[in-house]
Amino acid sequence: MTPTQQAHEPRAVAQRFASFGASIFAEMTRLAVHHGAVNLAQGFPDFDGPDFIRDAAMQAMREGHNQYCQLAGIPPLTHALADAWSARTGQRRDPSTEVTVTAGCTEALAATFLGLINPGDEVILFDPSYDSYPAYAQMAGATVRWVPLRPPAPGAPDDAPFTFDEGDLRRAFTDRTKAILINTPHNPTGKVFSRDELALIASLCARHNAIAITDEVYERLTFDPALPHISPATIPGLEDRTVALSSLGKTFSFTGWKIGWAIAPRRLTEGLRAAHQHLIFCVATPFQHAAAAAIRAAEQYQPTLNAEYRERRDFLRAALQRLGFRVFATPGTYFVYADHSPFGFPDDVAFCKHLTENVKVAALPPSVLYHDKAEGLRMARFAFCKRMPTLQEGVRRLEAGLRAGS
Ligand code: PMP
Ligand code: GLN
């Protein structure tokens, strides 16, 4: 087909996806590869996860764990997840009826929205949000109510957090609220929700009989002892109304394996499994065996992971600060969030395009993750889930090619 013919073809994309563009993460990686840029845009490690987990996957394949498994996931993994959940939260969940293995956190989110939310329901999202949430709300026929996460005021201390306004949150809850999505630690800002913030959310969920959907994929990537990760399900009022979601990718550096899970009381699990059955039925069997080995080793492995990531975070934050960025606190995730205004670009896309094409370092322009786009225009997100030499090369290029006011 010629380009002219293509231009006259009606768009085939269904209406429910018409308002969503192509993934900014994939687009920035494409640009980074095209321009030979150091890719600090898309959040994936440029190194492999631990050998013992890879070996466990290969062993499972060799041992013949290669056919469909149960819809809920293989028992060694659902039991490992239930045990880890109990150790971390003090709550016992039944592995056969309250733990579900999914294709990454992405499919866990899809199953939760499609299995538990009805057309006409309202879902509360914080702004900015990971790009999948509004897409799943749309697929479920729900209306989104947005609560802005505001950056700290200019001149606030370096560790000042992004916050939300209590009045905004209270106003977002209505008699149609079905769910609120809490992503902690939060992509893209790096925010870790505090106990007081979660307690306020819990009280409103209880009052409005709403559920909490929690995206905790960065749960093991926190760096500030004053702001540990708190699973929202441990907050009084949320224990029996939370669908807790997470995945293997960030903690164990295997983002391509797409092993995730949902832990929720039985009645909520029934809903999400109803969707999971028809979305995917069951997840890659040998990788689940490897995930079970990973989860069983998580507590021993975590200090090493945190120490390595803390060093990379500190290195990148210090470099960006030296270069003249206003750098926000990074208590969690593997992203440094920064204000690029000192460099004089009109918006995040122009800034990140310049960085990728001319400075040869790719960063993520986050305005597509905002409902109120204007709030994202002065921001850029830098991923530090990269080898130290990659970060060093990125910083060397930034120092050589980027000047305040350029
Ligand atoms: N939620 C958030 C906040 C993320 O950053 C990501 C990252 N990719 C996901 C969900 C998707 O996780 P997974 O790769 O396990 O599907
Ligand atoms: N979560 C990753 C990020 O924020 C990317 C995920 C994706 O590419 N869809 O960069």
GROMACS .gro file of C-alpha atoms and ligand atoms in nm:
model
  432
    1MET     CA    1   0.000   0.000   0.000
    2THR     CA    2   0.134   0.348  -0.085
    3PRO     CA    3   0.157   0.620   0.181
    4THR     CA    4  -0.125   0.806   0.002
    5GLN     CA    5  -0.353   0.504   0.015
    6GLN     CA    6  -0.264   0.459   0.381
    7ALA     CA    7  -0.356   0.820   0.456
    8HIS     CA    8  -0.708   0.756   0.321
    9GLU     CA    9  -0.764   0.430   0.510
   10PRO     CA   10  -1.009   0.484   0.799
   11ARG     CA   11  -0.840   0.433   1.137
   12ALA     CA   12  -0.907   0.083   1.261
   13VAL     CA   13  -0.832   0.154   1.630
   14ALA     CA   14  -1.145   0.103   1.842
   15GLN     CA   15  -1.292   0.413   2.002
   16ARG     CA   16  -1.201   0.300   2.351
   17PHE     CA   17  -0.834   0.344   2.263
   18ALA     CA   18  -0.863   0.637   2.024
   19SER     CA   19  -0.761   0.897   2.280
   20PHE     CA   20  -0.448   0.710   2.391
   21GLY     CA   21  -0.132   0.759   2.190
   22ALA     CA   22   0.161   0.521   2.143
   23SER     CA   23   0.359   0.433   2.458
   24ILE     CA   24   0.595   0.717   2.548
   25PHE     CA   25   0.831   0.461   2.705
   26ALA     CA   26   0.869   0.264   2.382
   27GLU     CA   27   0.884   0.582   2.174
   28MET     CA   28   1.173   0.722   2.379
   29THR     CA   29   1.363   0.394   2.353
   30ARG     CA   30   1.315   0.402   1.975
   31LEU     CA   31   1.453   0.758   1.966
   32ALA     CA   32   1.741   0.669   2.198
   33VAL     CA   33   1.846   0.380   1.974
   34HIS     CA   34   1.808   0.593   1.661
   35HIS     CA   35   2.030   0.872   1.799
   36GLY     CA   36   2.279   0.651   1.984
   37ALA     CA   37   2.171   0.809   2.314
   38VAL     CA   38   2.227   0.666   2.662
   39ASN     CA   39   1.877   0.549   2.748
   40LEU     CA   40   1.772   0.691   3.085
   41ALA     CA   41   1.414   0.720   2.958
   42GLN     CA   42   1.245   0.380   2.970
   43GLY     CA   43   1.263   0.207   3.306
   44PHE     CA   44   1.437  -0.125   3.244
   45PRO     CA   45   1.774  -0.245   3.373
   46ASP     CA   46   2.061  -0.271   3.122
   47PHE     CA   47   2.190  -0.571   3.321
   48ASP     CA   48   2.052  -0.914   3.401
   49GLY     CA   49   1.891  -1.030   3.724
   50PRO     CA   50   2.063  -1.280   3.957
   51ASP     CA   51   2.197  -1.608   3.814
   52PHE     CA   52   2.012  -1.827   4.063
   53ILE     CA   53   1.678  -1.703   3.928
   54ARG     CA   54   1.780  -1.750   3.563
   55ASP     CA   55   1.909  -2.097   3.648
   56ALA     CA   56   1.578  -2.182   3.817
   57ALA     CA   57   1.390  -2.090   3.498
   58MET     CA   58   1.617  -2.305   3.280
   59GLN     CA   59   1.595  -2.594   3.524
   60ALA     CA   60   1.214  -2.571   3.525
   61MET     CA   61   1.214  -2.589   3.145
   62ARG     CA   62   1.451  -2.885   3.145
   63GLU     CA   63   1.240  -3.061   3.407
   64GLY     CA   64   0.936  -3.034   3.183
   65HIS     CA   65   0.735  -2.756   3.351
   66ASN     CA   66   0.624  -2.636   3.012
   67GLN     CA   67   0.247  -2.682   2.990
   68TYR     CA   68  -0.051  -2.478   3.104
   69CYS     CA   69  -0.081  -2.451   3.479
   70GLN     CA   70  -0.370  -2.366   3.708
   71LEU     CA   71  -0.544  -2.036   3.642
   72ALA     CA   72  -0.433  -1.899   3.981
   73GLY     CA   73  -0.066  -1.986   3.923
   74ILE     CA   74   0.158  -2.275   4.028
   75PRO     CA   75   0.124  -2.364   4.400
   76PRO     CA   76   0.499  -2.318   4.476
   77LEU     CA   77   0.464  -1.953   4.369
   78THR     CA   78   0.122  -1.876   4.519
   79HIS     CA   79   0.245  -2.026   4.850
   80ALA     CA   80   0.573  -1.829   4.835
   81LEU     CA   81   0.374  -1.511   4.768
   82ALA     CA   82   0.131  -1.578   5.053
   83ASP     CA   83   0.424  -1.643   5.291
   84ALA     CA   84   0.608  -1.328   5.181
   85TRP     CA   85   0.288  -1.125   5.218
   86SER     CA   86   0.233  -1.264   5.566
   87ALA     CA   87   0.594  -1.187   5.669
   88ARG     CA   88   0.568  -0.830   5.541
   89THR     CA   89   0.214  -0.741   5.647
   90GLY     CA   90   0.120  -0.982   5.923
   91GLN     CA   91  -0.185  -1.087   5.718
   92ARG     CA   92  -0.256  -1.444   5.617
   93ARG     CA   93  -0.398  -1.488   5.268
   94ASP     CA   94  -0.510  -1.825   5.133
   95PRO     CA   95  -0.280  -1.909   4.838
   96SER     CA   96  -0.553  -2.100   4.657
   97THR     CA   97  -0.831  -1.840   4.678
   98GLU     CA   98  -0.662  -1.507   4.751
   99VAL     CA   99  -0.338  -1.503   4.547
  100THR     CA  100  -0.334  -1.489   4.166
  101VAL     CA  101  -0.029  -1.495   3.938
  102THR     CA  102  -0.063  -1.258   3.641
  103ALA     CA  103   0.129  -1.154   3.331
  104GLY     CA  104   0.314  -0.873   3.504
  105CYS     CA  105   0.152  -0.604   3.711
  106THR     CA  106   0.008  -0.479   3.382
  107GLU     CA  107  -0.228  -0.774   3.343
  108ALA     CA  108  -0.304  -0.768   3.717
  109LEU     CA  109  -0.423  -0.410   3.669
  110ALA     CA  110  -0.629  -0.505   3.365
  111ALA     CA  111  -0.791  -0.800   3.544
  112THR     CA  112  -0.867  -0.588   3.850
  113PHE     CA  113  -1.029  -0.305   3.656
  114LEU     CA  114  -1.223  -0.534   3.420
  115GLY     CA  115  -1.320  -0.785   3.686
  116LEU     CA  116  -1.430  -0.547   3.960
  117ILE     CA  117  -1.542  -0.218   3.805
  118ASN     CA  118  -1.870  -0.155   3.627
  119PRO     CA  119  -1.963   0.100   3.361
  120GLY     CA  120  -2.067   0.421   3.536
  121ASP     CA  121  -1.845   0.360   3.841
  122GLU     CA  122  -1.592   0.624   3.937
  123VAL     CA  123  -1.223   0.554   3.994
  124ILE     CA  124  -0.990   0.799   4.168
  125LEU     CA  125  -0.639   0.839   4.023
  126PHE     CA  126  -0.357   1.063   4.135
  127ASP     CA  127  -0.221   1.298   3.870
  128PRO     CA  128   0.035   1.213   3.727
  129SER     CA  129  -0.031   0.840   3.689
  130TYR     CA  130   0.122   0.542   3.509
  131ASP     CA  131  -0.023   0.538   3.157
  132SER     CA  132  -0.215   0.211   3.187
  133TYR     CA  133  -0.454   0.323   3.462
  134PRO     CA  134  -0.673   0.562   3.260
  135ALA     CA  135  -0.673   0.311   2.972
  136TYR     CA  136  -0.810   0.036   3.197
  137ALA     CA  137  -1.063   0.275   3.352
  138GLN     CA  138  -1.181   0.351   2.999
  139MET     CA  139  -1.199  -0.020   2.908
  140ALA     CA  140  -1.410  -0.080   3.219
  141GLY     CA  141  -1.642   0.210   3.128
  142ALA     CA  142  -1.551   0.399   3.446
  143THR     CA  143  -1.512   0.774   3.491
  144VAL     CA  144  -1.181   0.897   3.633
  145ARG     CA  145  -1.168   1.157   3.909
  146TRP     CA  146  -0.822   1.310   3.934
  147VAL     CA  147  -0.641   1.424   4.246
  148PRO     CA  148  -0.330   1.633   4.172
  149LEU     CA  149   0.003   1.543   4.330
  150ARG     CA  150   0.172   1.878   4.379
  151PRO     CA  151   0.549   1.934   4.378
  152PRO     CA  152   0.703   2.096   4.685
  153ALA     CA  153   0.707   2.478   4.677
  154PRO     CA  154   1.019   2.646   4.533
  155GLY     CA  155   1.283   2.677   4.804
  156ALA     CA  156   1.148   2.381   5.004
  157PRO     CA  157   1.413   2.146   5.149
  158ASP     CA  158   1.561   1.882   4.913
  159ASP     CA  159   1.369   1.601   5.081
  160ALA     CA  160   1.029   1.774   5.062
  161PRO     CA  161   0.773   1.534   4.912
  162PHE     CA  162   0.506   1.564   4.646
  163THR     CA  163   0.176   1.601   4.832
  164PHE     CA  164  -0.196   1.604   4.765
  165ASP     CA  165  -0.451   1.840   4.910
  166GLU     CA  166  -0.688   1.683   5.161
  167GLY     CA  167  -0.980   1.886   5.023
  168ASP     CA  168  -0.908   1.765   4.667
  169LEU     CA  169  -0.912   1.405   4.786
  170ARG     CA  170  -1.231   1.446   4.989
  171ARG     CA  171  -1.406   1.610   4.693
  172ALA     CA  172  -1.297   1.327   4.460
  173PHE     CA  173  -1.492   1.070   4.664
  174THR     CA  174  -1.863   1.052   4.574
  175ASP     CA  175  -2.141   0.798   4.615
  176ARG     CA  176  -2.027   0.646   4.282
  177THR     CA  177  -1.664   0.590   4.383
  178LYS     CA  178  -1.575   0.227   4.332
  179ALA     CA  179  -1.199   0.239   4.371
  180ILE     CA  180  -0.892   0.450   4.430
  181LEU     CA  181  -0.559   0.353   4.282
  182ILE     CA  182  -0.256   0.402   4.507
  183ASN     CA  183   0.083   0.361   4.340
  184THR     CA  184   0.347   0.365   4.611
  185PRO     CA  185   0.641   0.413   4.556
  186HIS     CA  186   0.509   0.634   4.278
  187ASN     CA  187   0.607   0.644   3.912
  188PRO     CA  188   0.709   0.901   3.782
  189THR     CA  189   0.762   1.128   4.088
  190GLY     CA  190   0.945   0.885   4.322
  191LYS     CA  191   0.701   0.971   4.603
  192VAL     CA  192   0.645   0.719   4.883
  193PHE     CA  193   0.303   0.763   5.045
  194SER     CA  194   0.323   0.828   5.420
  195ARG     CA  195   0.122   0.652   5.689
  196ASP     CA  196  -0.086   0.967   5.750
  197GLU     CA  197  -0.170   0.998   5.381
  198LEU     CA  198  -0.270   0.633   5.363
  199ALA     CA  199  -0.479   0.665   5.680
  200LEU     CA  200  -0.676   0.951   5.526
  201ILE     CA  201  -0.733   0.748   5.208
  202ALA     CA  202  -0.838   0.448   5.420
  203SER     CA  203  -1.094   0.649   5.615
  204LEU     CA  204  -1.248   0.782   5.293
  205CYS     CA  205  -1.256   0.434   5.134
  206ALA     CA  206  -1.432   0.297   5.440
  207ARG     CA  207  -1.683   0.583   5.445
  208HIS     CA  208  -1.764   0.544   5.075
  209ASN     CA  209  -1.736   0.165   5.064
  210ALA     CA  210  -1.465   0.191   4.798
  211ILE     CA  211  -1.180  -0.050   4.732
  212ALA     CA  212  -0.811   0.036   4.708
  213ILE     CA  213  -0.615  -0.097   4.413
  214THR     CA  214  -0.249  -0.074   4.505
  215ASP     CA  215   0.034  -0.079   4.253
  216GLU     CA  216   0.340  -0.171   4.460
  217VAL     CA  217   0.583  -0.275   4.186
  218TYR     CA  218   0.859  -0.060   4.346
  219GLU     CA  219   0.782  -0.190   4.699
  220ARG     CA  220   1.139  -0.309   4.754
  221LEU     CA  221   1.302   0.002   4.608
  222THR     CA  222   1.294   0.254   4.892
  223PHE     CA  223   1.593   0.447   5.024
  224ASP     CA  224   1.480   0.673   5.307
  225PRO     CA  225   1.450   0.510   5.653
  226ALA     CA  226   1.195   0.779   5.747
  227LEU     CA  227   0.974   0.678   5.452
  228PRO     CA  228   0.962   0.298   5.431
  229HIS     CA  229   0.722   0.131   5.195
  230ILE     CA  230   0.387   0.076   5.365
  231SER     CA  231   0.150  -0.168   5.199
  232PRO     CA  232  -0.182   0.019   5.208
  233ALA     CA  233  -0.360  -0.308   5.300
  234THR     CA  234  -0.195  -0.286   5.644
  235ILE     CA  235  -0.374   0.040   5.726
  236PRO     CA  236  -0.682  -0.009   5.946
  237GLY     CA  237  -0.991   0.013   5.726
  238LEU     CA  238  -0.816  -0.115   5.413
  239GLU     CA  239  -0.735  -0.474   5.521
  240ASP     CA  240  -1.044  -0.623   5.361
  241ARG     CA  241  -1.094  -0.379   5.077
  242THR     CA  242  -0.754  -0.383   4.904
  243VAL     CA  243  -0.635  -0.551   4.587
  244ALA     CA  244  -0.256  -0.545   4.625
  245LEU     CA  245  -0.062  -0.575   4.299
  246SER     CA  246   0.307  -0.617   4.233
  247SER     CA  247   0.554  -0.795   4.009
  248LEU     CA  248   0.896  -0.948   3.973
  249GLY     CA  249   1.038  -0.711   3.713
  250LYS     CA  250   1.171  -0.420   3.921
  251THR     CA  251   1.296  -0.607   4.227
  252PHE     CA  252   1.472  -0.885   4.042
  253SER     CA  253   1.569  -0.703   3.721
  254PHE     CA  254   1.375  -0.932   3.488
  255THR     CA  255   1.126  -0.686   3.340
  256GLY     CA  256   1.084  -0.900   3.027
  257TRP     CA  257   0.954  -1.201   3.214
  258LYS     CA  258   0.625  -1.030   3.299
  259ILE     CA  259   0.547  -1.223   3.614
  260GLY     CA  260   0.312  -1.033   3.846
  261TRP     CA  261   0.048  -1.106   4.106
  262ALA     CA  262  -0.264  -0.988   4.284
  263ILE     CA  263  -0.328  -1.051   4.653
  264ALA     CA  264  -0.681  -0.975   4.771
  265PRO     CA  265  -0.964  -1.105   4.989
  266ARG     CA  266  -1.154  -1.391   4.834
  267ARG     CA  267  -1.458  -1.194   4.708
  268LEU     CA  268  -1.230  -0.943   4.531
  269THR     CA  269  -1.007  -1.220   4.398
  270GLU     CA  270  -1.315  -1.386   4.245
  271GLY     CA  271  -1.381  -1.070   4.045
  272LEU     CA  272  -1.030  -1.026   3.915
  273ARG     CA  273  -0.997  -1.396   3.834
  274ALA     CA  274  -1.316  -1.380   3.628
  275ALA     CA  275  -1.132  -1.135   3.400
  276HIS     CA  276  -0.791  -1.306   3.428
  277GLN     CA  277  -0.945  -1.632   3.301
  278HIS     CA  278  -1.049  -1.468   2.976
  279LEU     CA  279  -0.759  -1.228   2.935
  280ILE     CA  280  -0.483  -1.486   2.958
  281PHE     CA  281  -0.600  -1.788   3.161
  282CYS     CA  282  -0.253  -1.870   3.297
  283VAL     CA  283   0.100  -1.737   3.289
  284ALA     CA  284   0.433  -1.879   3.154
  285THR     CA  285   0.488  -2.185   3.372
  286PRO     CA  286   0.872  -2.215   3.392
  287PHE     CA  287   0.911  -1.848   3.484
  288GLN     CA  288   0.670  -1.900   3.772
  289HIS     CA  289   0.905  -2.166   3.913
  290ALA     CA  290   1.191  -1.918   3.890
  291ALA     CA  291   0.973  -1.649   4.050
  292ALA     CA  292   0.903  -1.882   4.343
  293ALA     CA  293   1.280  -1.917   4.399
  294ALA     CA  294   1.317  -1.538   4.374
  295ILE     CA  295   1.040  -1.459   4.621
  296ARG     CA  296   1.177  -1.710   4.872
  297ALA     CA  297   1.515  -1.532   4.855
  298ALA     CA  298   1.381  -1.176   4.848
  299GLU     CA  299   1.462  -1.078   5.206
  300GLN     CA  300   1.829  -1.186   5.175
  301TYR     CA  301   1.862  -1.028   4.830
  302GLN     CA  302   1.699  -0.695   4.908
  303PRO     CA  303   1.983  -0.526   5.107
  304THR     CA  304   2.226  -0.580   4.816
  305LEU     CA  305   1.976  -0.444   4.567
  306ASN     CA  306   1.901  -0.139   4.781
  307ALA     CA  307   2.268  -0.064   4.842
  308GLU     CA  308   2.345  -0.078   4.469
  309TYR     CA  309   2.049   0.134   4.374
  310ARG     CA  310   2.115   0.386   4.652
  311GLU     CA  311   2.467   0.443   4.513
  312ARG     CA  312   2.329   0.495   4.160
  313ARG     CA  313   2.050   0.720   4.284
  314ASP     CA  314   2.294   0.938   4.482
  315PHE     CA  315   2.534   0.956   4.187
  316LEU     CA  316   2.264   1.065   3.940
  317ARG     CA  317   2.091   1.306   4.178
  318ALA     CA  318   2.418   1.480   4.266
  319ALA     CA  319   2.514   1.511   3.898
  320LEU     CA  320   2.177   1.657   3.799
  321GLN     CA  321   2.192   1.902   4.088
  322ARG     CA  322   2.543   2.013   3.986
  323LEU     CA  323   2.418   2.066   3.632
  324GLY     CA  324   2.151   2.307   3.756
  325PHE     CA  325   1.832   2.097   3.766
  326ARG     CA  326   1.591   2.131   4.056
  327VAL     CA  327   1.589   1.768   4.168
  328PHE     CA  328   1.296   1.636   4.372
  329ALA     CA  329   1.330   1.388   4.658
  330THR     CA  330   1.374   1.024   4.553
  331PRO     CA  331   1.265   0.814   4.851
  332GLY     CA  332   1.152   0.533   4.620
  333THR     CA  333   1.142   0.384   4.264
  334TYR     CA  334   1.437   0.386   4.026
  335PHE     CA  335   1.361   0.728   3.879
  336VAL     CA  336   1.500   1.073   3.956
  337TYR     CA  337   1.239   1.340   3.890
  338ALA     CA  338   1.368   1.686   3.804
  339ASP     CA  339   1.257   2.032   3.691
  340HIS     CA  340   1.437   2.129   3.369
  341SER     CA  341   1.323   2.496   3.367
  342PRO     CA  342   1.675   2.640   3.422
  343PHE     CA  343   1.769   2.519   3.072
  344GLY     CA  344   1.518   2.742   2.898
  345PHE     CA  345   1.312   2.492   2.693
  346PRO     CA  346   0.939   2.555   2.635
  347ASP     CA  347   0.825   2.210   2.751
  348ASP     CA  348   0.927   1.859   2.849
  349VAL     CA  349   0.905   1.718   2.497
  350ALA     CA  350   1.130   1.991   2.351
  351PHE     CA  351   1.377   1.943   2.635
  352CYS     CA  352   1.391   1.562   2.610
  353LYS     CA  353   1.411   1.578   2.230
  354HIS     CA  354   1.711   1.813   2.254
  355LEU     CA  355   1.870   1.591   2.513
  356THR     CA  356   1.824   1.276   2.305
  357GLU     CA  357   1.920   1.419   1.966
  358ASN     CA  358   2.200   1.658   2.060
  359VAL     CA  359   2.333   1.563   2.403
  360LYS     CA  360   2.279   1.189   2.330
  361VAL     CA  361   2.109   1.114   2.661
  362ALA     CA  362   1.742   1.013   2.661
  363ALA     CA  363   1.514   1.116   2.948
  364LEU     CA  364   1.138   1.068   2.973
  365PRO     CA  365   0.907   1.365   2.904
  366PRO     CA  366   0.633   1.296   3.158
  367SER     CA  367   0.350   1.528   3.047
  368VAL     CA  368   0.170   1.237   2.878
  369LEU     CA  369   0.136   1.084   3.223
  370TYR     CA  370  -0.053   1.393   3.343
  371HIS     CA  371  -0.423   1.467   3.316
  372ASP     CA  372  -0.340   1.835   3.370
  373LYS     CA  373  -0.064   1.843   3.107
  374ALA     CA  374   0.057   2.191   3.207
  375GLU     CA  375   0.185   2.048   3.537
  376GLY     CA  376   0.421   1.810   3.356
  377LEU     CA  377   0.574   2.051   3.107
  378ARG     CA  378   0.870   2.155   3.324
  379MET     CA  379   0.953   1.801   3.438
  380ALA     CA  380   1.186   1.527   3.314
  381ARG     CA  381   1.235   1.174   3.450
  382PHE     CA  382   1.576   1.002   3.456
  383ALA     CA  383   1.598   0.624   3.520
  384PHE     CA  384   1.891   0.499   3.729
  385CYS     CA  385   1.822   0.125   3.682
  386LYS     CA  386   2.139   0.111   3.470
  387ARG     CA  387   2.496  -0.011   3.523
  388MET     CA  388   2.724   0.243   3.688
  389PRO     CA  389   2.934   0.286   3.367
  390THR     CA  390   2.612   0.364   3.175
  391LEU     CA  391   2.519   0.631   3.429
  392GLN     CA  392   2.875   0.768   3.424
  393GLU     CA  393   2.867   0.794   3.046
  394GLY     CA  394   2.526   0.962   3.062
  395VAL     CA  395   2.653   1.217   3.312
  396ARG     CA  396   2.971   1.277   3.109
  397ARG     CA  397   2.756   1.360   2.806
  398LEU     CA  398   2.525   1.586   3.008
  399GLU     CA  399   2.824   1.773   3.150
  400ALA     CA  400   2.971   1.817   2.803
  401GLY     CA  401   2.648   1.910   2.622
  402LEU     CA  402   2.405   2.079   2.858
  403ARG     CA  403   2.436   2.428   3.001
  404ALA     CA  404   2.183   2.622   3.206
  405GLY     CA  405   2.014   2.872   2.974
  406SER     CA  406   2.133   2.679   2.661
  407PMP     N1  407   0.302  -0.008   3.735
  407PMP     C1  408   0.400   0.082   3.737
  407PMP     C2  409   0.389   0.200   3.825
  407PMP     C3  410   0.513   0.066   3.656
  407PMP     O1  411   0.610   0.157   3.656
  407PMP     C4  412   0.521  -0.047   3.573
  407PMP     C5  413   0.644  -0.062   3.491
  407PMP     N2  414   0.669  -0.100   3.402
  407PMP     C6  415   0.415  -0.139   3.573
  407PMP     C7  416   0.307  -0.117   3.655
  407PMP     C8  417   0.414  -0.261   3.486
  407PMP     O2  418   0.471  -0.367   3.551
  407PMP     P1  419   0.496  -0.507   3.477
  407PMP     O3  420   0.614  -0.490   3.390
  407PMP     O4  421   0.516  -0.603   3.589
  407PMP     O5  422   0.372  -0.538   3.398
  408GLN     N1  423   0.746   0.111   3.379
  408GLN     C1  424   0.848   0.147   3.285
  408GLN     C2  425   0.873   0.296   3.295
  408GLN     O1  426   0.806   0.365   3.365
  408GLN     C3  427   0.818   0.115   3.144
  408GLN     C4  428   0.709   0.022   3.116
  408GLN     C5  429   0.676   0.015   2.971
  408GLN     O2  430   0.763   0.030   2.888
  408GLN     N2  431   0.553  -0.003   2.941
  408GLN     O3  432   0.961   0.344   3.230
   0.00000   0.00000   0.00000
